[in-house]
């Protein structure tokens, strides 16, 4: 198992703090006890125990869930660590105390081995359980993070598969009607549809693509709609060259454009104009779909909100609170949908 030395340094400092706490408790219960040698004993015993147990566990085969040897091997390691901490730590603490002159002058000092062993045993078990619990908690947190990531990816895939049939059924229905009344225009519409589906198939293989690809796909789709609606539909796509390679989720604008046509422009006898634009706005990417249709207040043309909800869910999953979708009435008529996304270049 690979040793993370930064984590080991954190464990070392935590062990030092734990040893100081144990020494403070000893002095607290026995005020006559000298502070300095108590600290020396606690540090020598605690660090020896920690070194053998926490570093020694990387020598033995360990469980992936905890990072500790399973079963009797783990138990034996703890027993060896605590025993070594007592056997080696006590004489080391005594030697440091005598060498550094930590014992009170004129007082004959004897080590209470029974109390030292009991404290070593309890403190060693508590410290071992603490580090074991931390390792297991870290593993569970990583698994929860991985599960959340898989769930987000699955949800995005589900949203994408829900969007594509919605577009496809509308387009096929339009084509079926046109074949009967105008075969020439139906042929042109079919050519645009093939180009659109080919581009959509390419986009389905990746969760994001460039704005240029997104706008190219919208251009094919709007060309299909313009054939069916004739002069009732005018459209404009505004994509600055500087934003062409900015990455966005695939098919993000498609349901917004479909909504604008279906609920805004188609119900009107005179049709209207649709504008799709992109621009940078104070360090964010602002995408806007504006139509001159009936407007969001017209209950006769209001839909179920399926497309808007799908877009909201996708940007919430991908960007979290950094993205937003705003729907408002346009002036003098129509609907304005504004998507604000974090600024991300290709």
PDB file of N, CA and C in Angstrom, residues 155-206:
ATOM      1  N   UNK A 155     -28.113  10.491 -14.520  1.00  0.00           N
ATOM      2  CA  UNK A 155     -29.227  11.427 -14.678  1.00  0.00           C
ATOM      3  C   UNK A 155     -29.061  12.281 -15.935  1.00  0.00           C
ATOM      4  N   UNK A 156     -27.814  12.683 -16.227  1.00  0.00           N
ATOM      5  CA  UNK A 156     -27.582  13.459 -17.443  1.00  0.00           C
ATOM      6  C   UNK A 156     -27.900  12.638 -18.687  1.00  0.00           C
ATOM      7  N   UNK A 157     -27.469  11.370 -18.675  1.00  0.00           N
ATOM      8  CA  UNK A 157     -27.756  10.512 -19.819  1.00  0.00           C
ATOM      9  C   UNK A 157     -29.262  10.345 -20.000  1.00  0.00           C
ATOM     10  N   UNK A 158     -29.968  10.207 -18.882  1.00  0.00           N
ATOM     11  CA  UNK A 158     -31.417  10.063 -18.959  1.00  0.00           C
ATOM     12  C   UNK A 158     -32.056  11.310 -19.546  1.00  0.00           C
ATOM     13  N   UNK A 159     -31.594  12.466 -19.124  1.00  0.00           N
ATOM     14  CA  UNK A 159     -32.141  13.718 -19.656  1.00  0.00           C
ATOM     15  C   UNK A 159     -31.894  13.835 -21.145  1.00  0.00           C
ATOM     16  N   UNK A 160     -30.703  13.443 -21.594  1.00  0.00           N
ATOM     17  CA  UNK A 160     -30.390  13.528 -23.019  1.00  0.00           C
ATOM     18  C   UNK A 160     -31.292  12.601 -23.831  1.00  0.00           C
ATOM     19  N   UNK A 161     -31.509  11.380 -23.316  1.00  0.00           N
ATOM     20  CA  UNK A 161     -32.357  10.452 -24.055  1.00  0.00           C
ATOM     21  C   UNK A 161     -33.806  10.903 -24.067  1.00  0.00           C
ATOM     22  N   UNK A 162     -34.211  11.723 -23.083  1.00  0.00           N
ATOM     23  CA  UNK A 162     -35.571  12.240 -23.082  1.00  0.00           C
ATOM     24  C   UNK A 162     -35.730  13.374 -24.084  1.00  0.00           C
ATOM     25  N   UNK A 163     -34.665  14.122 -24.321  1.00  0.00           N
ATOM     26  CA  UNK A 163     -34.763  15.269 -25.203  1.00  0.00           C
ATOM     27  C   UNK A 163     -34.795  14.861 -26.671  1.00  0.00           C
ATOM     28  N   UNK A 164     -33.992  13.922 -27.069  1.00  0.00           N
ATOM     29  CA  UNK A 164     -33.867  13.599 -28.478  1.00  0.00           C
ATOM     30  C   UNK A 164     -35.167  13.081 -29.097  1.00  0.00           C
ATOM     31  N   UNK A 165     -35.893  12.141 -28.469  1.00  0.00           N
ATOM     32  CA  UNK A 165     -37.169  11.717 -29.053  1.00  0.00           C
ATOM     33  C   UNK A 165     -38.169  12.861 -29.156  1.00  0.00           C
ATOM     34  N   UNK A 166     -38.147  13.778 -28.204  1.00  0.00           N
ATOM     35  CA  UNK A 166     -39.061  14.918 -28.241  1.00  0.00           C
ATOM     36  C   UNK A 166     -38.850  15.715 -29.523  1.00  0.00           C
ATOM     37  N   UNK A 167     -37.600  15.985 -29.868  1.00  0.00           N
ATOM     38  CA  UNK A 167     -37.299  16.703 -31.101  1.00  0.00           C
ATOM     39  C   UNK A 167     -37.644  15.867 -32.320  1.00  0.00           C
ATOM     40  N   UNK A 168     -37.300  14.571 -32.274  1.00  0.00           N
ATOM     41  CA  UNK A 168     -37.458  13.712 -33.442  1.00  0.00           C
ATOM     42  C   UNK A 168     -38.924  13.559 -33.829  1.00  0.00           C
ATOM     43  N   UNK A 169     -39.804  13.362 -32.862  1.00  0.00           N
ATOM     44  CA  UNK A 169     -41.220  13.180 -33.174  1.00  0.00           C
ATOM     45  C   UNK A 169     -41.808  14.436 -33.826  1.00  0.00           C
ATOM     46  N   UNK A 170     -41.442  15.598 -33.330  1.00  0.00           N
ATOM     47  CA  UNK A 170     -41.950  16.837 -33.925  1.00  0.00           C
ATOM     48  C   UNK A 170     -41.516  16.963 -35.383  1.00  0.00           C
ATOM     49  N   UNK A 171     -40.231  16.668 -35.623  1.00  0.00           N
ATOM     50  CA  UNK A 171     -39.709  16.826 -36.978  1.00  0.00           C
ATOM     51  C   UNK A 171     -40.330  15.822 -37.940  1.00  0.00           C
ATOM     52  N   UNK A 172     -40.470  14.569 -37.507  1.00  0.00           N
ATOM     53  CA  UNK A 172     -41.071  13.552 -38.372  1.00  0.00           C
ATOM     54  C   UNK A 172     -42.526  13.881 -38.684  1.00  0.00           C
ATOM     55  N   UNK A 173     -43.255  14.403 -37.720  1.00  0.00           N
ATOM     56  CA  UNK A 173     -44.640  14.785 -37.956  1.00  0.00           C
ATOM     57  C   UNK A 173     -44.721  15.893 -39.002  1.00  0.00           C
ATOM     58  N   UNK A 174     -43.827  16.845 -38.924  1.00  0.00           N
ATOM     59  CA  UNK A 174     -43.813  17.917 -39.914  1.00  0.00           C
ATOM     60  C   UNK A 174     -43.492  17.373 -41.313  1.00  0.00           C
ATOM     61  N   UNK A 175     -42.527  16.463 -41.373  1.00  0.00           N
ATOM     62  CA  UNK A 175     -42.121  15.904 -42.662  1.00  0.00           C
ATOM     63  C   UNK A 175     -43.264  15.101 -43.294  1.00  0.00           C
ATOM     64  N   UNK A 176     -43.970  14.351 -42.487  1.00  0.00           N
ATOM     65  CA  UNK A 176     -45.084  13.530 -42.994  1.00  0.00           C
ATOM     66  C   UNK A 176     -46.150  14.400 -43.653  1.00  0.00           C
ATOM     67  N   UNK A 177     -46.460  15.522 -43.040  1.00  0.00           N
ATOM     68  CA  UNK A 177     -47.463  16.426 -43.612  1.00  0.00           C
ATOM     69  C   UNK A 177     -46.967  17.030 -44.918  1.00  0.00           C
ATOM     70  N   UNK A 178     -45.697  17.407 -44.946  1.00  0.00           N
ATOM     71  CA  UNK A 178     -45.160  18.105 -46.112  1.00  0.00           C
ATOM     72  C   UNK A 178     -45.031  17.191 -47.336  1.00  0.00           C
ATOM     73  N   UNK A 179     -44.783  15.909 -47.124  1.00  0.00           N
ATOM     74  CA  UNK A 179     -44.646  14.974 -48.249  1.00  0.00           C
ATOM     75  C   UNK A 179     -45.909  14.964 -49.104  1.00  0.00           C
ATOM     76  N   UNK A 180     -47.058  15.091 -48.463  1.00  0.00           N
ATOM     77  CA  UNK A 180     -48.314  15.034 -49.194  1.00  0.00           C
ATOM     78  C   UNK A 180     -48.652  16.302 -49.958  1.00  0.00           C
ATOM     79  N   UNK A 181     -48.168  17.441 -49.497  1.00  0.00           N
ATOM     80  CA  UNK A 181     -48.577  18.712 -50.118  1.00  0.00           C
ATOM     81  C   UNK A 181     -47.478  19.346 -50.960  1.00  0.00           C
ATOM     82  N   UNK A 182     -46.221  19.047 -50.697  1.00  0.00           N
ATOM     83  CA  UNK A 182     -45.134  19.687 -51.451  1.00  0.00           C
ATOM     84  C   UNK A 182     -43.901  18.768 -51.432  1.00  0.00           C
ATOM     85  N   UNK A 183     -43.837  17.800 -52.363  1.00  0.00           N
ATOM     86  CA  UNK A 183     -42.727  16.845 -52.364  1.00  0.00           C
ATOM     87  C   UNK A 183     -41.341  17.498 -52.499  1.00  0.00           C
ATOM     88  N   UNK A 184     -41.244  18.584 -53.260  1.00  0.00           N
ATOM     89  CA  UNK A 184     -39.946  19.242 -53.431  1.00  0.00           C
ATOM     90  C   UNK A 184     -39.427  19.787 -52.101  1.00  0.00           C
ATOM     91  N   UNK A 185     -40.305  20.452 -51.409  1.00  0.00           N
ATOM     92  CA  UNK A 185     -39.903  20.986 -50.104  1.00  0.00           C
ATOM     93  C   UNK A 185     -39.688  19.850 -49.100  1.00  0.00           C
ATOM     94  N   UNK A 186     -40.438  18.778 -49.248  1.00  0.00           N
ATOM     95  CA  UNK A 186     -40.232  17.622 -48.376  1.00  0.00           C
ATOM     96  C   UNK A 186     -38.838  17.033 -48.577  1.00  0.00           C
ATOM     97  N   UNK A 187     -38.391  16.984 -49.869  1.00  0.00           N
ATOM     98  CA  UNK A 187     -37.048  16.472 -50.155  1.00  0.00           C
ATOM     99  C   UNK A 187     -35.988  17.361 -49.501  1.00  0.00           C
ATOM    100  N   UNK A 188     -36.172  18.682 -49.628  1.00  0.00           N
ATOM    101  CA  UNK A 188     -35.222  19.613 -49.000  1.00  0.00           C
ATOM    102  C   UNK A 188     -35.241  19.453 -47.492  1.00  0.00           C
ATOM    103  N   UNK A 189     -36.423  19.284 -46.941  1.00  0.00           N
ATOM    104  CA  UNK A 189     -36.546  19.103 -45.489  1.00  0.00           C
ATOM    105  C   UNK A 189     -35.875  17.805 -45.043  1.00  0.00           C
ATOM    106  N   UNK A 190     -36.033  16.764 -45.857  1.00  0.00           N
ATOM    107  CA  UNK A 190     -35.415  15.485 -45.518  1.00  0.00           C
ATOM    108  C   UNK A 190     -33.885  15.605 -45.519  1.00  0.00           C
ATOM    109  N   UNK A 191     -33.348  16.354 -46.488  1.00  0.00           N
ATOM    110  CA  UNK A 191     -31.887  16.555 -46.526  1.00  0.00           C
ATOM    111  C   UNK A 191     -31.406  17.250 -45.250  1.00  0.00           C
ATOM    112  N   UNK A 192     -32.134  18.287 -44.836  1.00  0.00           N
ATOM    113  CA  UNK A 192     -31.750  18.983 -43.585  1.00  0.00           C
ATOM    114  C   UNK A 192     -31.889  18.053 -42.374  1.00  0.00           C
ATOM    115  N   UNK A 193     -32.899  17.224 -42.420  1.00  0.00           N
ATOM    116  CA  UNK A 193     -33.112  16.314 -41.291  1.00  0.00           C
ATOM    117  C   UNK A 193     -31.980  15.298 -41.181  1.00  0.00           C
ATOM    118  N   UNK A 194     -31.549  14.781 -42.338  1.00  0.00           N
ATOM    119  CA  UNK A 194     -30.428  13.825 -42.316  1.00  0.00           C
ATOM    120  C   UNK A 194     -29.179  14.493 -41.769  1.00  0.00           C
ATOM    121  N   UNK A 195     -28.909  15.722 -42.222  1.00  0.00           N
ATOM    122  CA  UNK A 195     -27.734  16.447 -41.708  1.00  0.00           C
ATOM    123  C   UNK A 195     -27.854  16.681 -40.214  1.00  0.00           C
ATOM    124  N   UNK A 196     -29.078  17.006 -39.781  1.00  0.00           N
ATOM    125  CA  UNK A 196     -29.290  17.258 -38.355  1.00  0.00           C
ATOM    126  C   UNK A 196     -29.086  15.990 -37.526  1.00  0.00           C
ATOM    127  N   UNK A 197     -29.645  14.886 -37.984  1.00  0.00           N
ATOM    128  CA  UNK A 197     -29.507  13.637 -37.228  1.00  0.00           C
ATOM    129  C   UNK A 197     -28.062  13.148 -37.202  1.00  0.00           C
ATOM    130  N   UNK A 198     -27.344  13.359 -38.308  1.00  0.00           N
ATOM    131  CA  UNK A 198     -25.942  12.955 -38.321  1.00  0.00           C
ATOM    132  C   UNK A 198     -25.147  13.765 -37.290  1.00  0.00           C
ATOM    133  N   UNK A 199     -25.415  15.055 -37.243  1.00  0.00           N
ATOM    134  CA  UNK A 199     -24.716  15.898 -36.268  1.00  0.00           C
ATOM    135  C   UNK A 199     -25.130  15.530 -34.838  1.00  0.00           C
ATOM    136  N   UNK A 200     -26.411  15.194 -34.653  1.00  0.00           N
ATOM    137  CA  UNK A 200     -26.890  14.802 -33.328  1.00  0.00           C
ATOM    138  C   UNK A 200     -26.255  13.504 -32.875  1.00  0.00           C
ATOM    139  N   UNK A 201     -26.082  12.563 -33.817  1.00  0.00           N
ATOM    140  CA  UNK A 201     -25.446  11.289 -33.481  1.00  0.00           C
ATOM    141  C   UNK A 201     -24.015  11.525 -33.006  1.00  0.00           C
ATOM    142  N   UNK A 202     -23.300  12.412 -33.693  1.00  0.00           N
ATOM    143  CA  UNK A 202     -21.933  12.735 -33.256  1.00  0.00           C
ATOM    144  C   UNK A 202     -21.937  13.353 -31.868  1.00  0.00           C
ATOM    145  N   UNK A 203     -22.915  14.239 -31.624  1.00  0.00           N
ATOM    146  CA  UNK A 203     -22.976  14.909 -30.326  1.00  0.00           C
ATOM    147  C   UNK A 203     -23.339  13.955 -29.197  1.00  0.00           C
ATOM    148  N   UNK A 204     -24.087  12.889 -29.508  1.00  0.00           N
ATOM    149  CA  UNK A 204     -24.525  11.957 -28.456  1.00  0.00           C
ATOM    150  C   UNK A 204     -23.366  11.174 -27.867  1.00  0.00           C
ATOM    151  N   UNK A 205     -22.216  11.194 -28.537  1.00  0.00           N
ATOM    152  CA  UNK A 205     -21.068  10.438 -28.050  1.00  0.00           C
ATOM    153  C   UNK A 205     -20.235  11.216 -27.054  1.00  0.00           C
ATOM    154  N   UNK A 206     -20.622  12.443 -26.804  1.00  0.00           N
ATOM    155  CA  UNK A 206     -19.878  13.262 -25.844  1.00  0.00           C
ATOM    156  C   UNK A 206     -20.859  14.132 -25.064  1.00  0.00           C
TER     157      UNK A 206
END
